[in-house]
mmCIF file of C-alpha atoms in Angstrom:
data_model
loop_
_atom_site.group_PDB
_atom_site.id
_atom_site.type_symbol
_atom_site.label_atom_id
_atom_site.label_comp_id
_atom_site.label_asym_id
_atom_site.label_seq_id
_atom_site.Cartn_x
_atom_site.Cartn_y
_atom_site.Cartn_z
ATOM 1 C CA MET Y 501 -39.262 137.523 175.778
ATOM 2 C CA THR Y 502 -40.433 133.960 176.274
ATOM 3 C CA GLU Y 503 -43.930 132.755 175.494
ATOM 4 C CA HIS Y 504 -44.606 132.299 179.209
ATOM 5 C CA GLU Y 505 -43.518 135.861 180.027
ATOM 6 C CA SER Y 506 -45.584 137.393 177.232
ATOM 7 C CA ALA Y 507 -48.625 135.370 178.281
ATOM 8 C CA TRP Y 508 -48.148 136.536 181.836
ATOM 9 C CA LEU Y 509 -47.842 140.217 180.843
ATOM 10 C CA ALA Y 510 -50.874 140.017 178.560
ATOM 11 C CA HIS Y 511 -52.906 138.467 181.316
ATOM 12 C CA GLN Y 512 -51.786 141.082 183.862
ATOM 13 C CA ARG Y 513 -52.755 143.906 181.494
ATOM 14 C CA ALA Y 514 -56.229 142.436 181.218
ATOM 15 C CA ARG Y 515 -56.430 141.908 184.967
ATOM 16 C CA TRP Y 516 -55.833 145.601 185.736
ATOM 17 C CA MET Y 517 -59.177 146.324 184.070
ATOM 18 C CA ARG Y 518 -60.948 144.151 186.666
ATOM 19 C CA PRO Y 519 -62.249 145.224 190.104
ATOM 20 C CA ASP Y 520 -60.071 142.558 191.748
ATOM 21 C CA ALA Y 521 -56.888 143.573 189.941
ATOM 22 C CA GLU Y 522 -54.949 143.887 193.166
ATOM 23 C CA ARG Y 523 -54.674 140.106 193.342
ATOM 24 C CA TRP Y 524 -51.492 138.642 191.868
ATOM 25 C CA ILE Y 525 -50.592 135.492 189.985
ATOM 26 C CA ARG Y 526 -46.959 134.511 190.133
ATOM 27 C CA PRO Y 527 -45.285 134.525 186.712
ATOM 28 C CA ASP Y 528 -43.536 131.209 187.324
ATOM 29 C CA ALA Y 529 -46.821 129.305 187.667
ATOM 30 C CA ALA Y 530 -45.825 127.285 184.606
ATOM 31 C CA ARG Y 531 -43.502 125.171 186.737
ATOM 32 C CA PHE Y 532 -46.568 123.612 188.350
ATOM 33 C CA LEU Y 533 -48.078 122.555 185.008
ATOM 34 C CA LYS Y 534 -47.582 119.403 183.016
ATOM 35 C CA PRO Y 535 -45.425 119.810 179.899
ATOM 36 C CA GLY Y 536 -47.445 121.041 176.934
ATOM 37 C CA ILE Y 537 -49.942 123.097 178.943
ATOM 38 C CA LYS Y 538 -50.017 126.743 177.845
ATOM 39 C CA LEU Y 539 -49.668 129.238 180.651
ATOM 40 C CA ALA Y 540 -52.182 131.537 178.974
ATOM 41 C CA ASP Y 541 -54.816 128.833 179.385
ATOM 42 C CA ALA Y 542 -54.003 128.397 183.052
ATOM 43 C CA PHE Y 543 -54.431 131.997 184.213
ATOM 44 C CA PRO Y 544 -58.224 132.162 183.675
ATOM 45 C CA THR Y 545 -58.536 128.916 185.610
ATOM 46 C CA LEU Y 546 -56.618 130.341 188.543
ATOM 47 C CA VAL Y 547 -58.804 133.438 188.511
ATOM 48 C CA ARG Y 548 -61.980 131.322 188.571
ATOM 49 C CA LYS Y 549 -60.719 129.579 191.676
ATOM 50 C CA TYR Y 550 -62.101 132.474 193.759
ATOM 51 C CA ARG Y 551 -65.013 134.856 193.101
ATOM 52 C CA PRO Y 552 -66.351 137.303 195.697
ATOM 53 C CA ASP Y 553 -69.893 136.743 194.414
ATOM 54 C CA GLN Y 554 -69.666 132.945 194.472
ATOM 55 C CA PRO Y 555 -72.654 131.526 196.424
ATOM 56 C CA ARG Y 556 -72.162 129.862 199.781
ATOM 57 C CA ILE Y 557 -74.027 127.024 201.483
ATOM 58 C CA PRO Y 558 -76.779 128.581 203.654
ATOM 59 C CA ALA Y 559 -76.147 128.766 207.379
ATOM 60 C CA GLY Y 560 -77.665 125.886 209.305
ATOM 61 C CA GLN Y 561 -77.070 123.407 206.497
ATOM 62 C CA PRO Y 562 -74.278 120.807 206.532
ATOM 63 C CA GLY Y 563 -71.094 122.653 205.631
ATOM 64 C CA GLY Y 564 -72.779 126.034 205.999
ATOM 65 C CA GLY Y 565 -70.602 128.929 204.827
ATOM 66 C CA ARG Y 566 -68.514 126.926 202.351
ATOM 67 C CA TRP Y 567 -68.281 128.020 198.737
ATOM 68 C CA THR Y 568 -70.508 126.150 196.283
ATOM 69 C CA ASP Y 569 -69.110 124.584 193.126
ATOM 70 C CA ASP Y 570 -71.217 126.373 190.499
ATOM 71 C CA TRP Y 571 -68.205 128.105 188.885
ATOM 72 C CA GLY Y 572 -70.305 130.968 187.577
ATOM 73 C CA SER Y 573 -73.695 129.333 187.037
ATOM 74 C CA ALA Y 574 -76.596 128.570 189.348
ATOM 75 C CA PRO Y 575 -75.851 127.362 192.897
ATOM 76 C CA ALA Y 576 -75.356 123.633 193.249
ATOM 77 C CA ALA Y 577 -77.997 121.469 194.880
ATOM 78 C CA LEU Y 578 -77.444 121.010 198.598
ATOM 79 C CA SER Y 579 -77.259 117.254 198.120
ATOM 80 C CA ASP Y 580 -74.198 117.787 195.938
ATOM 81 C CA LEU Y 581 -72.394 120.218 198.201
ATOM 82 C CA ILE Y 582 -70.911 117.546 200.414
ATOM 83 C CA LYS Y 583 -68.809 116.450 197.463
ATOM 84 C CA PRO Y 584 -65.688 118.231 196.184
ATOM 85 C CA ILE Y 585 -65.632 119.906 192.807
ATOM 86 C CA PRO Y 586 -66.344 117.139 190.275
ATOM 87 C CA ALA Y 587 -63.785 116.316 187.636
ATOM 88 C CA ALA Y 588 -66.211 117.153 184.837
ATOM 89 C CA THR Y 589 -65.974 120.881 185.757
ATOM 90 C CA ALA Y 590 -62.298 120.848 186.574
ATOM 91 C CA ASP Y 591 -60.615 119.409 183.505
ATOM 92 C CA ASP Y 592 -58.333 122.401 183.166
ATOM 93 C CA LEU Y 593 -57.466 122.194 186.854
ATOM 94 C CA ALA Y 594 -56.524 118.548 186.788
ATOM 95 C CA ASN Y 595 -53.060 119.428 185.544
ATOM 96 C CA LEU Y 596 -52.605 122.013 188.287
ATOM 97 C CA ARG Y 597 -53.919 119.672 191.014
ATOM 98 C CA GLU Y 598 -55.575 122.759 192.452
ATOM 99 C CA VAL Y 599 -58.973 121.283 193.250
ATOM 100 C CA GLY Y 600 -58.510 120.839 196.949
ATOM 101 C CA GLY Y 601 -55.191 119.096 196.649
ATOM 102 C CA GLY Y 602 -55.801 117.057 193.513
ATOM 103 C CA ARG Y 603 -57.269 113.675 192.689
ATOM 104 C CA ARG Y 604 -54.779 111.329 194.262
ATOM 105 C CA GLY Y 605 -57.177 108.459 194.515
ATOM 106 C CA GLY Y 606 -57.466 106.436 191.357
ATOM 107 C CA GLY Y 607 -56.257 105.838 187.854
ATOM 108 C CA SER Y 608 -52.854 104.990 186.455
ATOM 109 C CA VAL Y 609 -49.562 104.907 188.318
ATOM 110 C CA GLY Y 610 -48.872 108.390 186.973
ATOM 111 C CA ASP Y 611 -52.108 109.702 188.504
ATOM 112 C CA VAL Y 612 -51.264 108.304 191.929
ATOM 113 C CA PHE Y 613 -47.533 109.038 191.777
ATOM 114 C CA PRO Y 614 -47.324 112.223 189.665
ATOM 115 C CA GLY Y 615 -43.528 112.323 189.802
ATOM 116 C CA ALA Y 616 -43.179 109.010 187.959
ATOM 117 C CA SER Y 617 -41.987 109.078 184.360
ATOM 118 C CA ALA Y 618 -43.724 107.024 181.671
ATOM 119 C CA ARG Y 619 -40.904 104.475 181.810
ATOM 120 C CA GLN Y 620 -41.129 104.208 185.598
ATOM 121 C CA GLN Y 621 -44.905 103.811 185.406
ATOM 122 C CA SER Y 622 -44.515 100.978 182.910
ATOM 123 C CA LEU Y 623 -41.846 99.180 184.945
ATOM 124 C CA LEU Y 624 -43.857 99.392 188.163
ATOM 125 C CA ASP Y 625 -47.059 98.233 186.440
ATOM 126 C CA GLN Y 626 -45.276 95.272 184.844
ATOM 127 C CA ALA Y 627 -43.633 94.177 188.092
ATOM 128 C CA MET Y 628 -46.908 94.399 190.015
ATOM 129 C CA ALA Y 629 -48.772 92.474 187.300
ATOM 130 C CA ARG Y 630 -46.180 89.681 187.540
ATOM 131 C CA SER Y 631 -46.427 89.406 191.321
ATOM 132 C CA SER Y 632 -50.242 89.583 191.235
ATOM 133 C CA SER Y 633 -50.434 86.736 188.725
ATOM 134 C CA ALA Y 634 -47.907 84.556 190.565
ATOM 135 C CA LEU Y 635 -49.508 85.099 193.980
ATOM 136 C CA ALA Y 636 -52.965 84.262 192.632
ATOM 137 C CA GLN Y 637 -51.656 80.892 191.404
ATOM 138 C CA ILE Y 638 -49.638 80.241 194.561
ATOM 139 C CA ARG Y 639 -52.725 80.653 196.735
ATOM 140 C CA GLN Y 640 -54.350 77.697 194.988
ATOM 141 C CA TYR Y 641 -51.656 75.485 196.505
ATOM 142 C CA ASP Y 642 -50.265 77.411 199.472
ATOM 143 C CA PRO Y 643 -52.757 80.057 200.645
ATOM 144 C CA ASP Y 644 -50.665 81.106 203.659
ATOM 145 C CA TRP Y 645 -47.428 81.851 201.788
ATOM 146 C CA LYS Y 646 -46.264 85.461 201.585
ATOM 147 C CA PRO Y 647 -43.195 87.082 200.037
ATOM 148 C CA ARG Y 648 -40.639 88.487 202.417
ATOM 149 C CA GLU Y 649 -41.461 91.851 203.961
ATOM 150 C CA SER Y 650 -40.001 94.886 202.243
ATOM 151 C CA ASN Y 651 -37.651 97.164 204.145
ATOM 152 C CA LEU Y 652 -39.785 100.275 204.547
ATOM 153 C CA THR Y 653 -37.553 101.939 207.123
ATOM 154 C CA ARG Y 654 -34.980 103.311 204.679
ATOM 155 C CA PRO Y 655 -35.656 106.419 202.567
ATOM 156 C CA GLY Y 656 -37.576 105.542 199.429
ATOM 157 C CA SER Y 657 -38.109 106.675 195.858
ATOM 158 C CA ILE Y 658 -39.945 105.609 192.719
ATOM 159 C CA ASP Y 659 -36.925 103.635 191.541
ATOM 160 C CA GLY Y 660 -36.731 102.014 194.964
ATOM 161 C CA ALA Y 661 -40.376 100.989 194.707
ATOM 162 C CA ILE Y 662 -39.730 99.477 191.276
ATOM 163 C CA ALA Y 663 -36.775 97.490 192.613
ATOM 164 C CA GLU Y 664 -38.855 96.225 195.552
ATOM 165 C CA ALA Y 665 -41.740 95.264 193.237
ATOM 166 C CA GLU Y 666 -39.439 93.404 190.838
ATOM 167 C CA ALA Y 667 -37.818 91.532 193.734
ATOM 168 C CA ARG Y 668 -41.271 90.624 195.048
ATOM 169 C CA ALA Y 669 -42.291 89.360 191.597
ATOM 170 C CA ARG Y 670 -39.121 87.263 191.219
ATOM 171 C CA GLU Y 671 -39.556 85.721 194.665
ATOM 172 C CA SER Y 672 -43.219 84.883 193.979
ATOM 173 C CA GLU Y 673 -42.460 83.371 190.577
ATOM 174 C CA ALA Y 674 -39.616 81.308 192.047
ATOM 175 C CA HIS Y 675 -41.880 79.941 194.781
ATOM 176 C CA LEU Y 676 -44.542 79.104 192.200
ATOM 177 C CA ASP Y 677 -41.955 77.184 190.162
ATOM 178 C CA ARG Y 678 -40.939 75.209 193.255
ATOM 179 C CA LEU Y 679 -44.561 74.303 193.934
ATOM 180 C CA ARG Y 680 -45.043 73.177 190.353
ATOM 181 C CA SER Y 681 -41.897 71.044 190.380
ATOM 182 C CA GLY Y 682 -42.808 68.918 193.378
ATOM 183 C CA ILE Y 683 -43.070 65.137 193.387
ATOM 184 C CA GLY Y 684 -43.674 63.904 189.852
ATOM 185 C CA GLY Y 685 -42.395 67.107 188.312
ATOM 186 C CA ASN Y 686 -45.588 69.087 188.780
ATOM 187 C CA LEU Y 687 -48.681 69.364 190.920
ATOM 188 C CA GLY Y 688 -51.078 68.456 188.151
ATOM 189 C CA PRO Y 689 -53.907 70.681 186.992
ATOM 190 C CA PRO Y 690 -55.070 73.427 189.359
ATOM 191 C CA LEU Y 691 -57.694 72.335 191.853
ATOM 192 C CA ASP Y 692 -61.164 73.790 191.741
ATOM 193 C CA PRO Y 693 -61.336 76.839 194.019
ATOM 194 C CA PRO Y 694 -63.202 76.271 197.298
ATOM 195 C CA ARG Y 695 -66.832 77.226 197.376
ATOM 196 C CA GLU Y 696 -67.480 80.458 199.190
ATOM 197 C CA SER Y 697 -70.107 83.146 199.355
ATOM 198 C CA LEU Y 698 -67.593 85.911 198.679
ATOM 199 C CA PRO Y 699 -67.358 87.063 195.047
ATOM 200 C CA SER Y 700 -64.068 86.286 193.336
ATOM 201 C CA MET Y 701 -61.807 89.123 192.270
ATOM 202 C CA ARG Y 702 -59.136 89.241 189.585
ATOM 203 C CA PRO Y 703 -55.550 88.972 190.860
ATOM 204 C CA PHE Y 704 -54.427 92.073 192.729
ATOM 205 C CA ASP Y 705 -51.317 92.267 194.889
ATOM 206 C CA GLY Y 706 -52.569 94.768 197.444
ATOM 207 C CA GLN Y 707 -49.619 94.300 199.781
ATOM 208 C CA GLY Y 708 -47.224 94.956 196.921
ATOM 209 C CA TRP Y 709 -48.995 98.178 195.979
ATOM 210 C CA ILE Y 710 -49.092 99.276 199.618
ATOM 211 C CA ASN Y 711 -45.344 98.674 199.827
ATOM 212 C CA ALA Y 712 -44.849 100.716 196.654
ATOM 213 C CA TYR Y 713 -46.939 103.578 198.022
ATOM 214 C CA ARG Y 714 -45.039 103.679 201.301
ATOM 215 C CA THR Y 715 -41.686 103.431 199.542
ATOM 216 C CA ILE Y 716 -42.397 106.229 197.083
ATOM 217 C CA TYR Y 717 -43.758 108.601 199.718
ATOM 218 C CA ASN Y 718 -40.938 107.795 202.152
ATOM 219 C CA GLU Y 719 -38.547 110.206 200.507
ATOM 220 C CA PRO Y 720 -35.556 111.375 202.551
ATOM 221 C CA ASN Y 721 -35.534 114.728 204.297
ATOM 222 C CA LEU Y 722 -32.649 117.207 204.208
ATOM 223 C CA PHE Y 723 -30.683 114.979 206.557
ATOM 224 C CA GLY Y 724 -31.221 111.830 204.491
ATOM 225 C CA GLU Y 725 -33.684 110.353 206.975
ATOM 226 C CA PRO Y 726 -37.006 108.784 205.922
ATOM 227 C CA MET Y 727 -39.925 111.183 206.294
ATOM 228 C CA TRP Y 728 -42.695 108.606 206.823
ATOM 229 C CA ARG Y 729 -42.099 105.776 209.262
ATOM 230 C CA PRO Y 730 -43.673 102.427 208.292
ATOM 231 C CA ASP Y 731 -45.550 102.275 211.608
ATOM 232 C CA ASN Y 732 -47.192 105.642 210.973
ATOM 233 C CA GLY Y 733 -50.684 105.732 209.499
ATOM 234 C CA THR Y 734 -52.610 103.260 207.376
ATOM 235 C CA VAL Y 735 -52.582 102.599 203.635
ATOM 236 C CA ALA Y 736 -55.475 100.932 201.804
ATOM 237 C CA ALA Y 737 -55.262 99.690 198.207
ATOM 238 C CA ALA Y 738 -57.828 98.378 195.726
ATOM 239 C CA GLU Y 739 -58.476 97.958 192.030
ATOM 240 C CA ILE Y 740 -61.962 99.116 191.044
ATOM 241 C CA ASP Y 741 -63.166 98.968 187.443
ATOM 242 C CA GLY Y 742 -59.571 98.536 186.316
ATOM 243 C CA LYS Y 743 -58.341 101.625 188.173
ATOM 244 C CA LEU Y 744 -55.826 101.656 191.000
ATOM 245 C CA TYR Y 745 -56.972 103.374 194.200
ATOM 246 C CA PHE Y 746 -55.242 104.178 197.455
ATOM 247 C CA GLY Y 747 -56.601 105.450 200.729
ATOM 248 C CA VAL Y 748 -54.617 106.992 203.562
ATOM 249 C CA ASN Y 749 -55.569 108.604 206.827
ATOM 250 C CA SER Y 750 -55.493 112.376 207.266
ATOM 251 C CA GLY Y 751 -52.022 113.702 207.858
ATOM 252 C CA SER Y 752 -50.351 111.018 205.746
ATOM 253 C CA PRO Y 753 -48.542 111.774 202.474
ATOM 254 C CA GLY Y 754 -50.995 111.950 199.598
ATOM 255 C CA TYR Y 755 -53.971 113.050 201.715
ATOM 256 C CA GLY Y 756 -55.213 116.286 200.142
ATOM 257 C CA GLU Y 757 -57.625 119.089 200.845
ATOM 258 C CA ALA Y 758 -60.183 117.461 198.548
ATOM 259 C CA ASP Y 759 -60.138 114.399 200.815
ATOM 260 C CA ARG Y 760 -60.606 116.514 203.944
ATOM 261 C CA PHE Y 761 -63.305 118.633 202.309
ATOM 262 C CA GLU Y 762 -65.276 115.549 201.340
ATOM 263 C CA ALA Y 763 -64.793 113.876 204.722
ATOM 264 C CA ASP Y 764 -66.080 117.027 206.426
ATOM 265 C CA GLY Y 765 -69.185 116.972 204.251
ATOM 266 C CA TRP Y 766 -69.926 113.303 204.852
ATOM 267 C CA ARG Y 767 -69.382 113.803 208.571
ATOM 268 C CA TRP Y 768 -72.156 116.400 208.690
ATOM 269 C CA SER Y 769 -74.405 114.274 206.505
ATOM 270 C CA LEU Y 770 -73.978 111.139 208.631
ATOM 271 C CA VAL Y 771 -74.323 113.073 211.897
ATOM 272 C CA ASN Y 772 -77.692 114.383 210.714
ATOM 273 C CA LYS Y 773 -78.889 111.066 209.315
ATOM 274 C CA TYR Y 774 -77.508 108.647 211.923
ATOM 275 C CA PRO Y 775 -77.412 110.548 215.247
ATOM 276 C CA ASP Y 776 -77.652 107.276 217.160
ATOM 277 C CA ILE Y 777 -74.332 106.129 215.656
ATOM 278 C CA MET Y 778 -72.394 109.343 215.083
ATOM 279 C CA ARG Y 779 -71.150 111.703 217.775
ATOM 280 C CA THR Y 780 -73.393 114.783 217.724
ATOM 281 C CA ASP Y 781 -72.043 116.871 220.613
ATOM 282 C CA ASN Y 782 -68.341 116.862 219.717
ATOM 283 C CA ILE Y 783 -68.245 115.917 216.062
ATOM 284 C CA GLY Y 784 -64.465 115.690 215.954
ATOM 285 C CA GLN Y 785 -64.272 112.698 218.271
ATOM 286 C CA ARG Y 786 -64.851 108.966 217.851
ATOM 287 C CA PRO Y 787 -66.436 107.341 215.960
ATOM 288 C CA ASN Y 788 -66.689 110.312 213.576
ATOM 289 C CA ASP Y 789 -62.920 110.199 213.087
ATOM 290 C CA ALA Y 790 -63.396 107.097 210.923
ATOM 291 C CA LEU Y 791 -64.229 109.355 207.974
ATOM 292 C CA TYR Y 792 -60.606 110.512 207.977
ATOM 293 C CA HIS Y 793 -59.186 106.984 208.020
ATOM 294 C CA ALA Y 794 -57.719 105.150 205.045
ATOM 295 C CA GLU Y 795 -60.606 102.667 204.910
ATOM 296 C CA ALA Y 796 -63.105 105.492 204.352
ATOM 297 C CA THR Y 797 -60.862 107.663 202.183
ATOM 298 C CA ILE Y 798 -60.472 104.981 199.529
ATOM 299 C CA LEU Y 799 -64.247 104.532 199.277
ATOM 300 C CA MET Y 800 -64.854 108.275 198.947
ATOM 301 C CA ARG Y 801 -62.143 108.604 196.303
ATOM 302 C CA ALA Y 802 -63.585 105.750 194.274
ATOM 303 C CA ALA Y 803 -67.130 107.109 194.539
ATOM 304 C CA ARG Y 804 -65.858 110.518 193.436
ATOM 305 C CA ASP Y 805 -64.736 108.981 190.140
ATOM 306 C CA GLN Y 806 -67.948 107.062 189.433
ATOM 307 C CA SER Y 807 -71.051 108.642 187.929
ATOM 308 C CA SER Y 808 -73.278 106.117 189.725
ATOM 309 C CA LEU Y 809 -71.227 106.140 192.931
ATOM 310 C CA LEU Y 810 -70.363 102.552 193.863
ATOM 311 C CA ALA Y 811 -73.686 100.835 193.222
ATOM 312 C CA ASP Y 812 -73.638 97.207 192.029
ATOM 313 C CA ARG Y 813 -69.932 96.773 192.682
ATOM 314 C CA SER Y 814 -67.968 94.161 194.603
ATOM 315 C CA ILE Y 815 -64.785 95.648 195.986
ATOM 316 C CA ASP Y 816 -61.755 94.083 197.658
ATOM 317 C CA ILE Y 817 -59.787 96.545 199.783
ATOM 318 C CA GLN Y 818 -56.511 95.535 201.393
ATOM 319 C CA VAL Y 819 -55.199 97.497 204.387
ATOM 320 C CA ASP Y 820 -51.939 97.285 206.319
ATOM 321 C CA ARG Y 821 -53.433 97.909 209.776
ATOM 322 C CA GLU Y 822 -56.238 96.425 211.840
ATOM 323 C CA ILE Y 823 -59.630 98.033 211.267
ATOM 324 C CA CYS Y 824 -60.547 100.099 214.330
ATOM 325 C CA ASN Y 825 -63.820 100.286 216.252
ATOM 326 C CA SER Y 826 -64.615 103.723 214.833
ATOM 327 C CA CYS Y 827 -64.529 102.223 211.345
ATOM 328 C CA LYS Y 828 -66.656 99.348 212.578
ATOM 329 C CA ALA Y 829 -69.380 101.805 213.549
ATOM 330 C CA VAL Y 830 -69.225 104.242 210.638
ATOM 331 C CA LEU Y 831 -68.043 102.450 207.477
ATOM 332 C CA PRO Y 832 -71.261 100.478 206.772
ATOM 333 C CA LYS Y 833 -73.354 103.669 206.847
ATOM 334 C CA LEU Y 834 -70.883 105.557 204.676
ATOM 335 C CA ALA Y 835 -70.853 102.719 202.142
ATOM 336 C CA LEU Y 836 -74.652 102.674 202.139
ATOM 337 C CA GLU Y 837 -74.676 106.365 201.204
ATOM 338 C CA LEU Y 838 -72.037 105.801 198.515
ATOM 339 C CA GLY Y 839 -74.172 103.344 196.563
ATOM 340 C CA ASN Y 840 -74.198 100.293 198.843
ATOM 341 C CA PRO Y 841 -71.366 98.265 197.276
ATOM 342 C CA TYR Y 842 -70.331 94.830 198.519
ATOM 343 C CA VAL Y 843 -67.042 95.589 200.267
ATOM 344 C CA ARG Y 844 -64.500 93.149 201.633
ATOM 345 C CA TYR Y 845 -61.636 94.490 203.748
ATOM 346 C CA ILE Y 846 -58.583 92.266 204.073
ATOM 347 C CA GLU Y 847 -55.942 93.027 206.704
ATOM 348 C CA VAL Y 848 -52.713 91.975 205.006
ATOM 349 C CA ASP Y 849 -50.781 91.560 208.263
ATOM 350 C CA THR Y 850 -53.340 89.565 210.268
ATOM 351 C CA GLY Y 851 -55.255 87.868 207.443
ATOM 352 C CA MET Y 852 -58.529 88.980 209.022
ATOM 353 C CA THR Y 853 -61.438 89.651 206.667
ATOM 354 C CA SER Y 854 -64.432 91.934 207.201
ATOM 355 C CA VAL Y 855 -67.389 92.182 204.816
ATOM 356 C CA MET Y 856 -70.130 94.827 204.740
ATOM 357 C CA ARG Y 857 -73.307 95.369 202.731
ATOM 358 C CA ASN Y 858 -76.705 97.013 203.270
ATOM 359 C CA GLY Y 859 -75.448 99.222 206.087
ATOM 360 C CA SER Y 860 -74.112 96.468 208.342
ATOM 361 C CA TRP Y 861 -71.278 93.978 208.705
ATOM 362 C CA LEU Y 862 -71.866 90.517 207.295
ATOM 363 C CA LEU Y 863 -68.489 89.406 208.640
ATOM 364 C CA TRP Y 864 -66.241 91.163 211.132
ATOM 365 C CA ARG Y 865 -62.532 90.409 211.411
ATOM 366 C CA GLN Y 866 -62.556 86.668 210.832
ATOM 367 C CA LYS Y 867 -60.183 84.381 208.965
#
């Protein structure tokens, strides 16, 4: 008998002594765990996922009827109930990705793309670092230059994303070499950057990461056809405090139940606090739908990871679609509630930039 089978039998024997023993845990649950995780440690976590006596949010409150996140202790404060289960109380669930669909927002390549091996993570990180560095230097001389568009219509994979990223890095480095070897053999020392009111950010190839995300999640179906067309949905990418974050709209690959749960909570909160901006009669319509868009998802994911939300941060977010009017109405208020960061959205296709702070737009879709 294997260790997994014996752990399963031991757990089932203990479960039959419980009032809820009729519930069942599949014995092959180990296939959903990361290597090295003991199945015996996972069963209690799965049991805790549901308790009949777990408190609910009182009726009439935002999200009324939903389970709280006390996990066996006192009920959570109502101000915290609009957030999904925090990572601090879900360490043993992180490997199962059971907390509302997992934490697909930020961290390493392996956190965002859980199917990537350590070698694949390293190769993708290295290629993206090369293109980010080259593009940052190119923009000092040729701010309008862009690498060729990736072919996102064919079925993708992690290895395909690595190949695309390496090709993008080689093309960027080659163009930088051509700029440096102009008349006289070089262009001289770099010019001072232009003065601007926008805070400078370290090099980050948002378009490259967006391409990687779309390529990896564009896996072929049973007929070998791509599952996610490049014209479907929006992808947002940013690096915040050294962590990689993505945002996608609901219904897109990588959008989980934790994202929807949190968006639902913020929708109720903003409807109650800003009834002159939010739709109060039919809360599922515009502009409330902005909370389920990529531009909002990436902010909520980042705030979920930060103990102080997003206060005192300057954030560059690159998106591969135009920002819609629903986002124009809702995003500044959401950001204000998430700590009031200085946020700059850059549309990679149009070059338009939008900046928000203090609950309003300082700049809206300008070059």
